Amino acid sequence: MEPKLVKAFVIKAEVDKPVFIGQDEKVGRRQLIEIKGGKLIGAALPFSGTVLPGGVDSQVVRPNGRAELSARYGVKLDDGRSFYIQNDGIRTVAPEYVHLVLSGGIAPAEAYYCCTKPEFEVYDESLSVLNNKLFICCATRLPDSIQLDYYMLELE
């Protein structure tokens, strides 16, 4: 069997400006980004719904510009079912943008590599596909939003 990535769904979320926690030359820059809400649009998985407000993306931007991300947020589907996402991963940036991101700025979307490994907490057996397949997520960061493309690994 050959593995194949299939786009499962897309999340378009509104985010607030980063809240600066602290920074030094050893650890880097610690920041929190509030997830204000958004939309989930189904692809291979026939989901549609809303990203609930109150989520947060906790980040450490290391001195070399590599960010370690840990985002947590909830989703309410249009049919009333819900699930929780814990999305951990990395984001790197082209060398010419390291200083910008370390100072709290946002580089152009094409300057980032951002991939995560999501884990799902489901409350309805009909959503078990989220726990029974492996997923990856690729993100596109924009000034006040983020697009998260979720892919599931299928075997053919």
XYZ file of N, CA and C in Angstrom:
468
model
N 0.837 -1.182 0.000
C 0.000 0.000 0.000
C 0.883 1.247 0.000
N 0.455 2.222 -0.757
C 1.181 3.483 -0.865
C 0.465 4.567 -0.065
N 1.205 5.347 0.724
C 0.567 6.452 1.448
C 0.256 7.613 0.515
N -0.838 8.287 0.813
C -1.269 9.435 0.023
C -1.870 10.460 0.980
N -1.467 11.724 0.825
C -2.058 12.795 1.619
C -3.302 13.323 0.925
N -4.379 13.436 1.688
C -5.656 13.921 1.173
C -6.075 15.119 2.020
N -6.427 16.231 1.368
C -6.876 17.396 2.139
C -8.199 17.050 2.806
N -8.218 17.105 4.138
C -9.401 16.744 4.910
C -10.323 17.942 5.123
N -9.741 19.065 5.551
C -10.517 20.281 5.773
C -9.567 21.464 5.917
N -10.145 22.646 5.908
C -9.386 23.896 6.031
C -10.000 24.709 7.163
N -9.142 25.316 7.955
C -9.591 26.267 8.967
C -9.012 27.625 8.611
N -9.879 28.622 8.610
C -9.469 30.013 8.442
C -9.823 30.716 9.743
N -8.802 31.080 10.510
C -9.025 31.632 11.845
C -8.496 33.053 11.952
N -9.241 33.863 12.684
C -8.795 35.206 13.014
C -7.945 35.120 14.276
N -6.827 35.836 14.275
C -5.947 35.839 15.440
C -5.651 37.278 15.848
N -5.374 37.439 17.134
C -5.018 38.742 17.660
C -3.517 38.974 17.486
N -3.065 40.142 17.835
C -1.632 40.434 17.804
C -0.945 39.630 18.905
N 0.304 39.232 18.687
C 1.016 38.488 19.726
C 1.146 39.294 21.012
N 0.955 38.605 22.136
C 1.195 39.190 23.450
C 2.604 38.761 23.853
N 3.471 39.725 24.017
C 4.871 39.484 24.344
C 4.999 39.103 25.813
N 5.677 37.984 26.096
C 5.882 37.533 27.473
C 7.301 37.859 27.936
N 8.301 37.498 27.142
C 9.686 37.749 27.514
C 10.612 37.304 26.402
N 11.866 37.737 26.501
C 12.827 37.412 25.450
C 14.244 37.548 25.993
N 15.110 36.618 25.574
C 16.526 36.748 25.832
C 17.294 36.079 24.696
N 18.616 36.146 24.770
C 19.441 35.599 23.690
C 19.560 34.080 23.746
N 19.229 33.485 24.876
C 19.337 32.033 25.005
C 18.035 31.332 24.589
N 16.910 31.742 25.159
C 15.614 31.100 24.907
C 14.982 31.612 23.619
N 15.007 32.910 23.428
C 14.314 33.530 22.307
C 13.141 34.347 22.805
N 12.111 34.455 21.984
C 10.953 35.294 22.277
C 9.746 34.418 22.598
N 9.171 34.558 23.787
C 7.953 33.844 24.162
C 6.771 34.770 23.915
N 5.751 34.247 23.212
C 4.564 35.045 22.937
C 3.328 34.153 22.897
N 2.191 34.767 23.159
C 0.902 34.098 23.091
C 0.043 34.832 22.077
N -0.670 34.047 21.253
C -1.543 34.636 20.241
C -2.949 34.088 20.453
N -3.879 34.988 20.737
C -5.265 34.572 20.933
C -5.905 34.190 19.602
N -6.623 33.094 19.610
C -7.415 32.667 18.459
C -8.827 33.187 18.702
N -9.260 34.134 17.886
C -10.507 34.848 18.119
C -11.736 34.143 17.554
N -11.534 33.191 16.657
C -12.642 32.475 16.032
C -12.327 32.247 14.576
N -13.249 31.636 13.866
C -13.019 31.395 12.455
C -13.988 30.381 11.884
N -13.632 29.862 10.728
C -14.488 28.930 9.991
C -13.721 27.663 9.658
N -14.427 26.539 9.675
C -13.917 25.270 9.194
C -14.691 24.917 7.937
N -13.947 24.603 6.880
C -14.549 24.257 5.586
C -14.087 22.851 5.217
N -15.033 21.963 5.013
C -14.709 20.579 4.718
C -14.153 20.388 3.319
N -13.364 19.351 3.170
C -12.865 18.890 1.866
C -13.206 17.403 1.804
N -12.234 16.514 1.996
C -12.529 15.075 1.996
C -13.452 14.699 3.153
N -13.312 15.364 4.281
C -14.248 15.159 5.381
C -15.360 16.188 5.244
N -16.604 15.749 5.256
C -17.725 16.653 4.961
C -18.138 17.494 6.168
N -17.183 18.223 6.720
C -17.427 19.045 7.895
C -17.573 20.496 7.486
N -18.356 21.219 8.237
C -18.335 22.676 8.184
C -18.697 23.152 9.584
N -18.123 24.274 9.970
C -18.402 24.741 11.307
C -17.639 25.989 11.668
N -17.541 26.219 12.963
C -16.978 27.440 13.506
C -15.829 27.109 14.459
N -14.751 27.861 14.347
C -13.684 27.803 15.334
C -14.130 28.699 16.484
N -14.156 28.135 17.683
C -14.647 28.875 18.840
C -13.610 29.886 19.326
N -14.056 31.032 19.821
C -13.111 31.996 20.391
C -12.528 31.450 21.687
N -11.373 31.966 22.070
C -10.765 31.597 23.336
C -9.581 30.664 23.214
N -9.270 30.231 22.007
C -8.086 29.399 21.829
C -6.825 30.236 21.922
N -5.695 29.547 22.016
C -4.422 30.263 22.109
C -3.327 29.468 21.408
N -2.425 30.198 20.798
C -1.224 29.636 20.190
C -0.049 30.140 21.018
N 0.590 29.233 21.752
C 1.746 29.571 22.570
C 2.994 29.305 21.739
N 3.864 30.296 21.621
C 5.026 30.190 20.749
C 6.312 30.610 21.458
N 7.385 29.932 21.095
C 8.730 30.388 21.432
C 9.452 30.552 20.101
N 9.858 31.778 19.800
C 10.634 32.042 18.593
C 12.101 32.045 19.022
N 12.807 31.017 18.619
C 14.209 30.845 19.018
C 15.086 31.908 18.355
N 16.285 32.141 18.884
C 17.165 33.169 18.332
C 17.480 32.988 16.841
N 17.380 31.768 16.301
C 17.622 31.538 14.875
C 16.370 31.723 14.022
N 15.243 32.114 14.654
C 14.005 32.360 13.927
C 13.054 31.184 13.884
N 13.496 30.013 14.304
C 12.613 28.840 14.333
C 11.636 29.000 15.492
N 10.350 28.829 15.210
C 9.332 28.922 16.257
C 8.801 27.528 16.578
N 8.635 27.281 17.871
C 7.990 26.064 18.343
C 6.584 26.473 18.765
N 5.590 25.843 18.148
C 4.202 26.251 18.296
C 3.399 25.200 19.055
N 2.462 25.658 19.847
C 1.527 24.770 20.523
C 0.191 25.499 20.624
N -0.712 25.172 19.714
C -2.012 25.841 19.666
C -3.099 24.893 20.167
N -4.087 25.462 20.846
C -5.223 24.706 21.349
C -6.489 25.503 21.110
N -7.495 24.823 20.540
C -8.736 25.516 20.234
C -9.853 24.512 20.000
N -11.071 25.002 20.088
C -12.244 24.164 19.909
C -12.957 24.479 18.615
N -13.681 23.463 18.111
C -14.471 23.599 16.887
C -15.884 23.106 17.170
N -16.877 23.865 16.742
C -18.274 23.458 16.811
C -18.762 23.314 15.375
N -19.142 22.095 15.000
C -19.641 21.850 13.653
C -21.067 22.358 13.511
N -21.475 22.620 12.277
C -22.808 23.161 12.023
C -23.918 22.255 12.533
N -23.647 20.954 12.615
C -24.672 20.012 13.085
C -24.662 19.834 14.607
N -23.837 20.610 15.331
C -23.817 20.575 16.779
C -22.707 19.744 17.397
N -22.079 18.849 16.640
C -20.962 18.075 17.171
C -19.778 19.011 17.390
N -18.862 18.609 18.266
C -17.703 19.459 18.531
C -16.478 18.592 18.754
N -15.309 19.229 18.609
C -14.045 18.573 18.925
C -13.014 19.630 19.288
N -11.950 19.146 19.906
C -10.865 19.996 20.399
C -9.608 19.622 19.634
N -8.795 20.616 19.325
C -7.552 20.393 18.583
C -6.372 20.871 19.420
N -5.384 20.005 19.531
C -4.071 20.382 20.062
C -3.121 20.267 18.886
N -2.539 21.366 18.485
C -1.772 21.429 17.255
C -0.353 21.897 17.578
N 0.609 20.976 17.564
C 1.999 21.284 17.903
C 2.877 21.144 16.667
N 3.825 22.056 16.512
C 4.703 21.967 15.349
C 5.787 23.022 15.354
N 6.289 23.280 14.152
C 7.374 24.251 13.980
C 7.051 25.211 12.846
N 7.681 26.366 12.945
C 7.624 27.344 11.859
C 9.032 27.890 11.704
N 9.537 27.860 10.494
C 10.822 28.482 10.205
C 10.599 29.611 9.225
N 11.587 30.463 9.141
C 11.475 31.636 8.292
C 12.796 31.815 7.556
N 12.725 32.385 6.378
C 13.936 32.667 5.608
C 14.873 33.554 6.433
N 16.191 33.349 6.305
C 17.161 34.073 7.152
C 16.982 35.593 7.162
N 16.601 36.157 6.042
C 16.474 37.614 5.990
C 15.311 38.148 6.831
N 14.445 37.261 7.349
C 13.303 37.692 8.159
C 13.446 37.343 9.638
N 14.564 36.731 10.040
C 14.749 36.327 11.433
C 14.623 37.534 12.368
N 15.313 38.622 12.067
C 15.257 39.808 12.927
C 13.819 40.333 13.046
N 13.085 40.324 11.954
C 11.700 40.807 11.958
C 10.833 39.988 12.906
N 10.890 38.661 12.810
C 10.032 37.838 13.675
C 10.487 37.886 15.134
N 11.781 38.047 15.362
C 12.255 38.172 16.743
C 11.818 39.484 17.385
N 11.482 40.471 16.565
C 11.005 41.742 17.107
C 9.472 41.808 17.127
N 8.819 40.678 16.832
C 7.357 40.624 16.894
C 6.664 40.886 15.579
N 7.420 41.096 14.519
C 6.819 41.357 13.218
C 6.370 40.074 12.515
N 5.673 40.253 11.418
C 5.181 39.130 10.625
C 5.788 39.223 9.238
N 6.474 38.179 8.837
C 7.100 38.117 7.516
C 6.030 37.802 6.462
N 6.337 38.027 5.193
C 5.395 37.648 4.137
C 5.103 36.148 4.198
N 3.882 35.763 3.866
C 3.435 34.372 3.975
C 4.379 33.402 3.276
N 4.913 33.791 2.143
C 5.768 32.885 1.369
C 7.145 32.670 2.008
N 7.482 33.440 3.048
C 8.784 33.309 3.704
C 8.777 32.237 4.799
N 7.586 31.685 5.112
C 7.466 30.728 6.205
C 7.371 29.292 5.712
N 7.874 28.396 6.543
C 7.571 26.967 6.485
C 6.901 26.677 7.812
N 5.644 26.226 7.798
C 4.930 25.988 9.045
C 4.128 24.703 8.927
N 4.526 23.687 9.676
C 3.827 22.408 9.682
C 3.635 21.942 11.115
N 2.506 21.298 11.342
C 2.168 20.839 12.677
C 1.624 19.417 12.641
N 1.570 18.817 13.810
C 1.007 17.487 14.000
C -0.187 17.647 14.939
N -1.401 17.682 14.393
C -2.571 17.853 15.253
C -2.981 16.562 15.952
N -3.540 16.729 17.132
C -4.201 15.658 17.878
C -5.614 16.146 18.170
N -6.571 15.247 18.091
C -7.969 15.617 18.255
C -8.574 14.939 19.476
N -9.441 15.664 20.153
C -10.244 15.117 21.244
C -11.683 15.199 20.750
N -12.325 14.040 20.568
C -13.680 14.013 20.008
C -14.673 13.577 21.074
N -15.909 14.031 20.930
C -16.956 13.760 21.907
C -18.128 13.023 21.282
N -17.957 12.558 20.063
C -19.012 11.858 19.341
C -18.348 10.787 18.485
N -18.813 9.564 18.599
C -18.214 8.446 17.870
C -18.201 8.684 16.358
N -19.120 9.481 15.853
C -19.162 9.752 14.411
C -17.952 10.556 13.937
N -17.185 11.104 14.866
C -15.972 11.853 14.524
C -14.706 11.022 14.734
N -14.845 9.717 14.918
C -13.699 8.861 15.244
C -12.624 8.854 14.163
N -12.972 9.223 12.933
C -11.955 9.310 11.882
C -10.807 10.227 12.306
N -11.105 11.236 13.121
C -10.072 12.169 13.568
C -9.049 11.490 14.477
N -9.449 10.435 15.137
C -8.532 9.702 16.011
C -7.980 8.440 15.359
N -8.550 8.036 14.245
C -8.155 6.776 13.612
C -7.301 6.951 12.360
N -6.948 8.164 12.038
C -6.056 8.469 10.913
C -4.957 9.392 11.426
N -3.843 9.422 10.711
C -2.786 10.385 11.005
C -3.029 11.645 10.181
N -2.817 12.791 10.805
C -3.021 14.083 10.161
C -1.750 14.917 10.264
N -1.567 15.785 9.290
C -0.594 16.860 9.382
C -1.324 18.135 8.988
N -0.743 19.239 9.352
C -1.359 20.524 9.050
C -0.276 21.456 8.528
N -0.580 22.162 7.452
C 0.315 23.175 6.898
C -0.382 24.523 7.044
N 0.350 25.512 7.533
C -0.255 26.797 7.852
C 0.307 27.917 6.999
N -0.551 28.872 6.702
C -0.168 30.110 6.024
C -0.517 31.259 6.951
N 0.508 31.982 7.424
C 0.307 33.080 8.367
C 0.110 34.378 7.606
N -0.951 35.072 7.933
C -1.260 36.381 7.375
C -1.283 37.381 8.536
N -1.297 38.687 8.271
C -1.187 39.653 9.365
C -2.193 39.475 10.510
N -3.465 39.197 10.218
C -4.451 39.057 11.293
C -5.245 37.757 11.207
N -4.711 36.796 10.479
C -5.400 35.516 10.350
C -4.389 34.425 10.014
N -4.892 33.210 10.024
C -4.076 32.071 9.643
C -4.964 31.082 8.907
N -4.417 30.485 7.878
C -5.121 29.415 7.177
C -4.411 28.113 7.495
N -5.174 27.145 7.970
C -4.644 25.848 8.354
C -5.229 24.793 7.421
N -4.379 24.175 6.631
C -4.803 23.118 5.716
C -4.477 21.780 6.365
N -5.518 21.041 6.727
C -5.371 19.745 7.394
C -5.408 18.629 6.358
N -4.406 17.754 6.423
C -4.299 16.614 5.513
C -4.304 15.325 6.323
N -4.993 14.299 5.795
C -4.945 12.984 6.438
C -4.210 12.020 5.533
N -3.532 11.089 6.175
C -2.756 10.092 5.462
C -3.653 8.898 5.171
N -3.817 8.616 3.898
C -4.610 7.461 3.449
C -3.647 6.440 2.862
N -4.025 5.190 2.914
C -3.261 4.124 2.294
C -4.052 3.576 1.122
N -3.404 3.484 -0.015
C -4.081 2.984 -1.222
C -3.483 1.659 -1.648
